[in-house]
XYZ file of C-alpha atoms in Angstrom:
634
model
C -16.349 21.524 -21.387
C -12.631 21.957 -22.565
C -13.337 22.691 -25.488
C -15.350 25.240 -24.589
C -12.519 26.632 -22.221
C -9.964 26.514 -24.816
C -11.886 28.865 -26.720
C -13.083 30.997 -23.845
C -9.368 31.975 -23.493
C -8.102 31.905 -26.779
C -11.131 32.807 -29.213
C -13.368 34.445 -27.442
C -10.065 38.021 -27.476
C -10.228 37.665 -31.173
C -14.069 37.322 -31.048
C -13.654 40.533 -28.689
C -11.068 42.667 -30.729
C -13.133 42.344 -33.670
C -16.303 43.919 -31.865
C -13.574 46.349 -30.734
C -12.753 47.661 -34.012
C -16.023 47.409 -35.804
C -18.270 48.943 -32.484
C -16.564 51.828 -32.048
C -19.135 52.990 -29.827
C -16.853 54.277 -26.326
C -19.286 52.992 -24.024
C -19.836 49.176 -25.671
C -15.920 49.243 -26.477
C -15.836 49.317 -22.091
C -18.172 46.951 -22.029
C -16.563 44.531 -24.462
C -13.158 44.826 -22.524
C -14.226 44.452 -19.246
C -16.503 41.039 -19.869
C -13.702 39.026 -22.017
C -11.955 40.542 -18.878
C -13.761 38.616 -16.314
C -14.372 35.848 -18.642
C -11.279 34.713 -19.714
C -9.459 35.398 -16.000
C -12.397 33.197 -14.808
C -11.358 30.390 -17.683
C -8.003 30.413 -17.387
C -8.295 29.348 -13.247
C -11.173 26.883 -13.694
C -8.448 25.606 -15.742
C -5.543 25.458 -13.307
C -7.677 23.988 -10.928
C -8.850 21.463 -13.914
C -5.220 20.230 -14.181
C -3.165 18.818 -17.140
C -4.250 18.324 -20.386
C -3.885 17.307 -24.345
C -6.098 18.563 -27.093
C -7.049 18.439 -30.820
C -9.850 20.372 -31.804
C -12.224 18.530 -34.303
C -13.119 20.584 -37.815
C -14.590 23.654 -38.624
C -17.228 23.354 -41.790
C -15.407 20.665 -42.683
C -11.885 21.839 -42.467
C -9.415 20.647 -40.449
C -8.058 23.618 -37.852
C -3.934 22.727 -39.021
C -4.969 23.986 -42.558
C -6.622 27.375 -40.917
C -3.964 27.791 -39.071
C -1.404 27.247 -42.257
C -3.658 29.315 -44.323
C -3.319 32.182 -41.623
C 0.583 31.639 -40.779
C 0.926 32.753 -44.419
C -1.370 35.465 -44.560
C 0.141 37.012 -41.205
C 3.625 36.365 -42.785
C 2.524 38.509 -46.706
C 0.631 41.127 -43.864
C 4.647 41.582 -42.651
C 5.530 41.606 -45.964
C 3.288 43.820 -46.864
C 4.669 46.501 -43.949
C 8.422 45.486 -44.994
C 7.580 46.993 -48.423
C 5.200 50.167 -46.922
C 8.616 51.208 -44.526
C 11.005 50.597 -46.899
C 12.792 48.740 -44.509
C 15.352 45.406 -46.387
C 15.579 43.303 -43.224
C 11.941 43.011 -42.683
C 11.900 42.377 -46.343
C 14.343 39.585 -46.123
C 13.544 38.104 -42.828
C 10.168 37.786 -43.785
C 11.085 35.943 -47.036
C 13.041 33.875 -44.875
C 10.546 32.807 -43.049
C 8.100 32.499 -45.924
C 10.120 30.210 -48.159
C 11.310 27.831 -45.907
C 8.024 27.020 -44.586
C 5.729 26.432 -47.883
C 8.795 23.935 -48.713
C 8.525 22.389 -44.939
C 4.126 22.169 -45.352
C 4.634 20.816 -48.892
C 6.943 18.390 -49.077
C 8.218 17.145 -45.212
C 5.288 17.488 -43.569
C 3.423 14.763 -43.113
C -0.010 16.013 -42.559
C -1.813 12.716 -42.329
C 0.517 12.509 -39.019
C -2.027 12.953 -35.404
C -0.124 16.286 -33.565
C -2.377 17.030 -30.359
C -3.066 20.082 -30.912
C -2.576 21.971 -26.505
C -0.518 20.221 -23.889
C -1.252 21.932 -20.880
C 0.738 21.184 -17.834
C 1.173 23.144 -14.714
C 4.207 25.659 -16.468
C 0.989 26.175 -19.040
C -1.909 26.563 -17.412
C 0.142 29.191 -14.894
C 1.201 30.832 -18.148
C -2.875 30.978 -18.815
C -3.382 32.213 -15.602
C -0.880 35.106 -15.208
C -2.015 36.474 -19.118
C -5.493 36.231 -18.827
C -5.608 38.235 -15.562
C -2.855 40.557 -15.134
C -3.777 41.299 -18.931
C -7.592 42.157 -17.899
C -6.507 44.267 -15.813
C -3.920 46.153 -18.000
C -7.219 45.976 -20.635
C -9.438 47.257 -18.184
C -7.038 50.059 -16.727
C -6.431 51.009 -20.734
C -10.255 51.594 -20.654
C -10.289 55.592 -18.777
C -6.281 55.802 -19.526
C -6.636 56.050 -23.014
C -9.229 58.234 -22.795
C -7.511 61.021 -21.134
C -4.488 59.463 -23.557
C -5.773 60.761 -26.235
C -7.398 63.972 -24.539
C -3.890 65.268 -24.238
C -2.633 64.378 -27.724
C -5.811 66.344 -29.175
C -6.838 64.047 -31.682
C -9.811 64.615 -34.180
C -10.632 60.389 -34.724
C -10.250 58.728 -31.785
C -7.448 55.417 -32.869
C -8.764 53.778 -29.697
C -10.672 50.811 -31.863
C -7.419 49.663 -33.373
C -5.761 49.688 -30.137
C -7.807 47.838 -27.803
C -8.437 45.919 -31.225
C -4.360 44.636 -30.909
C -4.829 44.596 -27.552
C -6.849 42.487 -27.049
C -6.033 40.222 -29.338
C -2.728 39.721 -27.275
C -3.825 38.114 -24.671
C -5.562 35.325 -26.775
C -2.316 34.595 -28.933
C -0.596 34.299 -25.833
C -3.206 31.864 -24.396
C -2.640 30.150 -27.736
C 1.232 30.058 -27.933
C 1.267 28.725 -24.107
C -1.244 26.373 -24.532
C 0.025 25.028 -28.193
C 1.950 21.547 -28.470
C 2.051 21.829 -32.352
C 5.174 23.071 -33.425
C 3.638 24.972 -35.907
C 0.269 26.304 -33.957
C 2.805 27.700 -31.324
C 5.077 28.601 -35.200
C 2.179 31.335 -36.240
C 1.015 32.447 -32.209
C 4.569 33.439 -32.241
C 4.321 35.914 -35.126
C 0.862 37.469 -33.938
C 2.737 38.344 -30.763
C 5.479 39.772 -33.078
C 2.753 41.627 -35.480
C 0.406 43.409 -32.360
C 3.118 44.323 -30.957
C 4.649 46.063 -33.683
C 1.237 47.797 -34.354
C 0.921 48.807 -30.536
C 3.818 50.197 -30.564
C 3.536 52.967 -33.477
C 0.072 53.416 -32.398
C 0.581 57.281 -31.912
C 1.673 57.237 -35.106
C 4.623 60.043 -34.669
C 7.820 59.332 -36.177
C 10.223 58.127 -33.275
C 6.743 55.489 -32.460
C 7.019 54.160 -36.237
C 11.024 54.118 -36.108
C 11.224 52.255 -32.855
C 8.008 49.852 -34.103
C 10.176 49.279 -37.342
C 12.702 48.307 -35.064
C 10.658 46.288 -32.923
C 9.135 44.432 -36.477
C 12.543 43.181 -37.723
C 13.996 41.799 -34.179
C 11.815 39.760 -33.889
C 10.982 38.537 -37.577
C 15.079 37.670 -36.628
C 13.310 35.773 -33.909
C 11.261 34.137 -36.700
C 13.475 33.183 -39.123
C 15.253 31.350 -36.435
C 12.621 29.833 -34.988
C 11.589 28.514 -38.372
C 15.238 26.630 -39.318
C 15.172 25.010 -35.474
C 10.767 23.402 -36.242
C 12.259 22.513 -39.860
C 15.467 21.030 -38.580
C 14.117 19.343 -34.626
C 11.272 17.449 -37.237
C 13.633 16.231 -40.024
C 15.668 14.566 -36.324
C 12.198 13.706 -34.857
C 9.885 12.967 -37.591
C 6.851 14.727 -35.312
C 5.108 18.565 -35.367
C 5.511 17.725 -31.047
C 6.943 19.450 -29.253
C 6.574 17.767 -26.339
C 7.470 14.585 -28.740
C 11.014 17.067 -29.759
C 11.735 17.766 -25.944
C 11.395 14.280 -24.975
C 13.235 12.869 -27.790
C 16.281 14.968 -25.591
C 19.852 15.495 -27.134
C 19.492 12.439 -29.297
C 23.619 12.305 -29.516
C 24.380 15.486 -29.783
C 22.183 16.090 -33.324
C 19.007 18.214 -31.686
C 21.248 20.820 -29.983
C 21.358 22.976 -33.282
C 17.219 23.072 -33.176
C 17.190 23.690 -30.106
C 19.474 26.557 -30.077
C 18.130 27.962 -32.285
C 14.812 27.654 -31.137
C 16.055 29.402 -27.966
C 17.391 32.094 -30.694
C 14.253 32.494 -30.929
C 13.088 33.179 -27.604
C 16.006 35.188 -27.163
C 15.053 37.974 -29.348
C 11.181 37.769 -28.146
C 12.752 38.348 -24.445
C 14.719 41.401 -25.607
C 17.986 39.258 -23.690
C 21.039 41.348 -24.738
C 22.344 42.153 -27.760
C 18.728 42.483 -28.794
C 17.875 44.847 -25.675
C 16.717 48.123 -28.249
C 13.129 46.844 -29.411
C 12.093 47.526 -25.672
C 13.545 49.745 -24.516
C 12.323 51.394 -27.437
C 8.431 50.307 -27.010
C 8.662 52.924 -24.425
C 7.039 55.348 -26.392
C 3.773 53.395 -26.363
C 1.128 54.369 -24.558
C 1.855 53.033 -20.627
C -0.993 50.316 -20.888
C 1.251 48.707 -24.132
C 4.041 48.912 -21.969
C 2.673 47.407 -18.741
C 1.567 44.298 -21.025
C 4.754 43.902 -22.874
C 7.008 43.848 -20.209
C 4.233 42.164 -17.614
C 2.173 39.104 -19.275
C 3.264 38.741 -22.850
C 5.219 39.144 -25.194
C 8.564 38.680 -23.633
C 7.472 36.611 -21.248
C 7.431 34.286 -24.639
C 10.172 34.630 -25.185
C 10.985 33.136 -21.554
C 8.171 30.613 -21.289
C 10.112 28.913 -24.938
C 13.399 28.677 -23.511
C 11.736 27.827 -20.281
C 9.180 25.101 -21.934
C 12.873 23.266 -23.845
C 15.109 23.437 -21.035
C 14.674 19.407 -20.433
C 15.699 18.967 -24.532
C 19.206 20.622 -23.385
C 19.227 19.576 -19.840
C 23.260 18.446 -18.897
C 24.539 20.159 -22.224
C 27.049 22.776 -22.828
C 24.269 24.591 -24.602
C 22.525 24.783 -20.977
C 25.098 26.632 -19.586
C 25.629 28.937 -22.193
C 22.286 29.759 -22.106
C 22.596 30.275 -18.149
C 26.021 32.472 -18.598
C 23.605 34.332 -21.275
C 21.093 35.052 -19.148
C 22.921 35.401 -15.989
C 24.758 38.701 -17.856
C 22.059 40.266 -19.241
C 21.478 40.100 -15.561
C 24.258 42.009 -14.135
C 24.502 44.507 -17.502
C 20.708 45.584 -17.505
C 20.856 45.904 -13.707
C 24.351 47.938 -13.884
C 22.825 50.451 -16.892
C 19.280 50.900 -14.871
C 21.266 52.254 -11.858
C 22.233 55.535 -13.966
C 18.748 55.749 -15.432
C 16.060 58.953 -13.769
C 13.198 57.490 -16.410
C 10.727 55.949 -14.638
C 9.868 54.088 -17.973
C 13.456 52.742 -17.947
C 14.659 52.171 -15.085
C 11.429 49.578 -15.046
C 12.786 49.069 -18.908
C 15.778 47.688 -17.917
C 15.382 46.030 -14.456
C 12.118 44.058 -16.722
C 15.308 42.679 -19.656
C 16.750 42.079 -15.844
C 14.697 40.264 -14.325
C 14.203 38.314 -17.765
C 18.311 37.605 -17.428
C 18.022 35.865 -14.571
C 14.417 33.387 -15.626
C 16.755 32.368 -18.761
C 19.805 32.091 -17.018
C 17.468 29.627 -13.626
C 16.404 27.441 -17.647
C 20.368 27.282 -18.227
C 20.925 25.959 -15.043
C 18.602 23.504 -15.588
C 18.127 22.099 -12.119
C 15.038 21.846 -10.141
C 15.721 24.147 -7.940
C 16.617 26.944 -10.663
C 12.865 25.896 -12.386
C 11.094 26.394 -9.073
C 12.686 29.361 -9.018
C 12.251 31.036 -12.797
C 8.732 29.768 -11.882
C 8.273 31.992 -8.672
C 9.704 35.129 -11.248
C 7.699 34.809 -13.872
C 4.432 34.941 -11.494
C 5.979 37.264 -9.314
C 7.176 39.222 -10.916
C 4.582 39.556 -13.531
C 1.834 41.508 -11.003
C 4.825 44.229 -9.783
C 6.250 44.804 -12.917
C 2.331 44.831 -14.231
C 1.761 47.683 -11.497
C 4.680 49.379 -11.371
C 3.996 50.645 -15.437
C 0.317 51.500 -14.776
C 1.981 53.791 -11.615
C 4.056 54.956 -13.687
C 1.499 56.211 -16.452
C -0.970 57.379 -14.005
C 1.500 59.253 -12.061
C 2.875 60.676 -15.666
C -0.857 62.071 -16.431
C -1.305 63.710 -12.332
C 2.637 65.440 -12.512
C 3.428 65.410 -16.235
C 6.815 63.493 -15.911
C 8.117 60.466 -15.169
C 11.017 61.728 -14.550
C 11.689 59.921 -10.821
C 13.403 63.050 -9.621
C 9.991 64.835 -9.712
C 8.165 61.891 -7.231
C 9.989 64.341 -4.659
C 6.562 63.818 -2.078
C 4.094 62.961 -4.720
C 2.106 61.789 -1.518
C 1.137 65.014 -1.381
C -0.096 64.981 -4.363
C -0.674 61.772 -5.704
C -1.151 60.298 -1.988
C -3.051 56.623 -3.366
C -0.796 56.187 -6.420
C 2.335 57.046 -4.308
C 1.165 54.671 -1.434
C 0.493 51.865 -4.170
C 3.811 52.583 -6.113
C 5.905 51.643 -3.245
C 4.269 48.541 -2.389
C 5.224 47.589 -5.986
C 8.836 48.510 -5.168
C 8.345 46.642 -1.939
C 7.505 44.493 -3.494
C 10.672 44.020 -5.579
C 13.243 43.636 -3.527
C 11.692 42.882 0.090
C 11.645 38.948 2.146
C 9.249 37.183 1.982
C 7.890 38.322 -1.767
C 8.054 36.689 -4.782
C 10.861 38.500 -7.083
C 13.198 38.385 -4.028
C 13.023 35.167 -2.837
C 13.006 33.995 -6.728
C 16.351 35.315 -6.679
C 16.697 34.148 -3.512
C 16.310 30.002 -4.771
C 18.560 31.331 -7.745
C 21.333 32.296 -6.388
C 21.471 29.200 -4.404
C 20.563 27.174 -7.495
C 23.707 29.125 -8.839
C 26.169 27.697 -5.867
C 27.980 24.949 -8.468
C 29.006 27.867 -11.143
C 31.281 30.279 -10.420
C 30.835 32.912 -12.981
C 27.293 32.313 -12.594
C 26.840 33.167 -8.950
C 29.007 35.894 -9.407
C 26.464 37.503 -11.863
C 23.660 37.073 -10.751
C 24.851 38.133 -6.968
C 26.564 40.932 -8.603
C 23.539 42.074 -10.465
C 21.175 41.269 -7.371
C 23.163 44.057 -5.003
C 22.597 46.417 -8.208
C 18.843 45.867 -9.050
C 19.002 47.405 -4.269
C 20.811 49.962 -5.328
C 17.981 51.219 -8.287
C 15.004 50.477 -6.400
C 15.857 51.717 -3.003
C 16.827 55.195 -4.312
C 12.999 55.308 -6.199
C 11.505 54.398 -2.435
C 13.882 56.619 -0.661
C 12.130 59.543 -3.181
C 8.585 58.050 -2.253
C 8.888 58.423 1.083
C 10.602 61.962 1.058
C 7.209 64.284 1.303
C 7.106 67.138 4.844
C 4.865 66.490 6.986
C 0.868 67.758 6.466
C -2.318 68.208 8.836
C -4.605 67.289 6.020
C -3.537 65.733 1.931
C -5.953 66.840 -0.327
C -8.195 63.092 -2.244
C -7.035 62.488 -5.550
C -9.037 62.063 -7.546
C -8.994 58.682 -9.671
C -11.348 56.939 -11.938
C -13.045 53.928 -10.780
C -11.281 51.397 -12.967
C -8.137 53.100 -12.654
C -8.466 52.663 -8.728
C -9.510 49.346 -9.019
C -6.585 48.424 -11.438
C -4.428 49.432 -9.248
C -5.654 48.134 -6.070
C -6.133 44.420 -7.026
C -2.866 44.773 -8.572
C -1.288 45.713 -5.516
C -3.562 43.420 -3.059
C -2.469 40.261 -5.998
C 0.900 40.873 -5.262
C 0.757 40.515 -1.613
C -2.008 38.146 -1.368
C -0.088 36.080 -3.693
C 3.048 35.920 -1.556
C 1.377 34.239 1.007
C 0.217 30.994 -0.845
C 3.856 30.967 -2.367
C 4.305 27.554 -0.444
C 0.984 26.510 -1.497
C 2.118 27.428 -5.672
C 4.966 25.040 -4.851
C 3.414 22.261 -3.876
C 0.071 22.267 -4.899
C 1.249 23.579 -9.432
C 5.369 23.684 -9.214
C 6.981 19.723 -7.592
C 4.591 18.118 -9.064
C 5.478 19.759 -12.829
C 8.654 19.307 -11.771
C 8.736 16.466 -10.237
C 7.898 14.466 -13.543
C 11.266 15.716 -15.443
C 13.836 16.012 -12.445
C 14.635 14.308 -9.611
C 13.838 16.394 -6.139
C 15.936 15.697 -3.722
C 14.973 18.878 -1.466
C 11.117 20.279 -1.043
C 11.897 24.376 -1.395
C 9.057 24.300 1.157
C 9.644 21.656 2.960
C 6.798 23.161 6.147
C 3.575 25.680 6.255
C 6.472 28.187 6.843
C 8.108 27.245 3.983
C 12.609 27.935 3.759
C 11.514 31.530 3.470
C 9.604 31.524 7.250
C 7.151 33.489 4.758
C 4.219 33.800 7.438
C 7.010 34.814 10.728
C 8.360 37.529 7.804
C 4.602 38.640 6.950
C 3.757 38.892 10.343
C 6.740 41.169 11.139
C 6.675 43.770 7.959
C 3.340 44.058 9.438
C 3.571 44.551 13.433
C 6.166 46.971 11.297
C 3.682 48.687 9.410
C 1.482 48.967 12.188
C 4.340 50.260 14.536
C 5.352 53.079 11.858
C 1.674 54.344 10.925
C 0.891 54.651 14.739
C 4.384 56.775 15.120
C 3.799 58.791 11.313
C 0.308 59.785 12.981
C 1.951 60.870 16.282
C 4.209 63.279 14.053
C 2.073 64.688 12.857
C 1.721 68.122 14.603
C 5.247 68.568 14.026
C 6.578 71.804 12.869
C 8.646 71.483 9.783
C 11.572 73.310 9.335
C 13.536 74.805 5.834
C 16.574 72.991 5.338
C 19.719 74.353 6.223
C 21.956 76.278 3.945
C 25.047 77.897 5.711
C 22.637 80.586 6.965
C 22.369 82.269 3.825
C 18.344 80.430 3.247
C 15.745 83.232 1.731
C 13.444 84.359 4.337
C 10.097 84.203 2.211
C 7.470 81.228 3.790
C 7.488 77.637 1.980
C 10.263 79.731 0.199
C 13.230 76.731 -0.328
C 15.840 78.622 -1.800
C 18.951 80.118 -0.885
C 21.331 83.388 -1.720
C 23.636 82.412 -4.350
C 25.909 84.521 -6.816
C 24.948 88.042 -6.949
C 23.298 88.133 -4.497
C 20.856 86.340 -6.197
C 18.742 84.052 -4.951
C 18.977 79.945 -6.221
C 16.195 77.149 -5.625
C 16.973 74.400 -3.802
C 16.609 71.334 -5.453
C 17.066 67.864 -4.623
C 18.152 64.621 -6.862
C 20.229 61.375 -7.029
C 23.610 60.488 -7.439
C 22.797 57.744 -11.202
C 26.864 57.291 -11.168
C 26.397 57.968 -15.256
C 30.202 58.110 -15.464
C 30.191 54.406 -14.820
C 26.644 53.634 -15.702
C 25.622 55.279 -18.501
C 23.884 53.952 -20.600
C 26.040 55.057 -23.679
C 29.211 54.107 -21.962
C 28.085 51.014 -21.697
C 25.859 49.229 -24.213
C 28.037 48.985 -27.183
C 30.425 46.796 -25.058
C 27.792 44.668 -23.227
C 26.627 44.264 -26.619
C 29.401 43.170 -28.018
C 30.322 40.203 -24.737
C 26.455 38.867 -25.104
C 26.580 38.744 -28.687
C 30.124 36.965 -28.563
C 28.049 34.252 -25.884
C 25.354 33.593 -27.963
C 27.557 32.471 -30.817
C 29.911 29.936 -28.288
C 26.517 29.194 -26.998
C 25.433 27.983 -31.057
C 28.659 27.091 -31.608
C 29.095 24.672 -28.832
C 25.774 22.742 -29.131
C 27.163 22.712 -32.958
């Protein structure tokens, strides 16, 4: 039964990806994506219910799976090297060679291939990640079916690129599931590289100059992470003598000898998670179609980075490396929250918010206490749902109004009522209690109570986050009342995906105490001494259920009051008596007695938090912190 389920979550997406590429009939491709999504989502829940396991596959046609993974790994590296020459990018060439040569020497002369190493290991963290990847990732793939049809119509493409697009989109899910379940570090490295290549191809999908440029940047930055991974893996093996990730983790710092390789592996996680100063590749990924952005930010790629740092946390607990990781994560959380304030582009707000929240998760891994690790896992779960929902909403809005600028979303309810409501739900789940993202932030701040530098950065970052989320929600809520709002026409798959994600983010928060007591606490208890339960009762430390009751009552009250005010006459904005006296026209008399249209806008504080003002300085500070972190490990 277990081999079948592992095949479904790892190999089925590969088979489905091949089917999407070669069976070039849109109806068949859509059915493949739908069936694959349902299968891996259900299987992930079955695996979650089954609990922890260790497993090694047998052979395929008499060939060991280790040999097949090694062959696939070198093949992929040479494909990346081919693209390096095609793109004429010297950095990618150097980084590819710096992986190929050491890896070949390592495989030929160092690795004991006769030693038995379990290929897969799953605990609650890995199984939670599989569920997040499989369920949220599948919903994003389903959303992409109607979205890509509209996207290509907008681009006026003669020949559809959807077969290639869905090949990499679906393959991404299998690669991520393989990554989080891998115990053999060579397998983990292979899946790490697959996600790098998939992201490169998906970002470059539209084949425009800017898309290729940003995809190239993503490839070289993540290839740098690949180099760090290779050298960290080789060094760790020379110290421990095993390819087993669990053995490496259990070996601990070993008097400091293991800190450098662990630090290099964490650096690989930093690049994958787009932490400062590597954030530009993820910001550049915004040029890709919206499903790609949603997938990269919520359930794949960047989550691979935080997973690696979090998975290795027991190996560097109580060391200077741990403190360095906490500082790097906290600084990213604060700096990216500050820059997000100056952004009016919806996708950029979401991108900086994602990098900021990933920094918070990495900070929790560095704090390395039961409370902090719990906060990190809670954030992974709830951030994935809310962020996937918001990215898909922005993509839907952009198709509907032709803009992703949040200033253009004033009165969105009058044009796209369903999408506007769902977007508001997504924003509120990021900032209100008792939804999981705020719950995780609160726990992270409490966990940092003994570290003055970290707690100040977390408190300031949380305050700044509230500014841009509340501003966006306020814009969406500003709309003149009307007796009748036109119905929004939407594809059934789009409607299903947005509704499912919105409902899921709310309902899942109801079960946050159950998630903790059933999944997180038992796992953390094996590594850390738990002195106090975060959810000591069914109500929980955040009084989850009473707060939900209050929110529900407030919603019902607001709905009733809004209905009562439906017949109120709307008045024009007062503009010092200089209004243009035409029904329905919002304008005033300006210079030369000419009408000037009234336009509402927001303060973005670009002179304080502008991207061009802060990026250079925060990158410099972040790089200094990383050097300090690795230098301390040495």
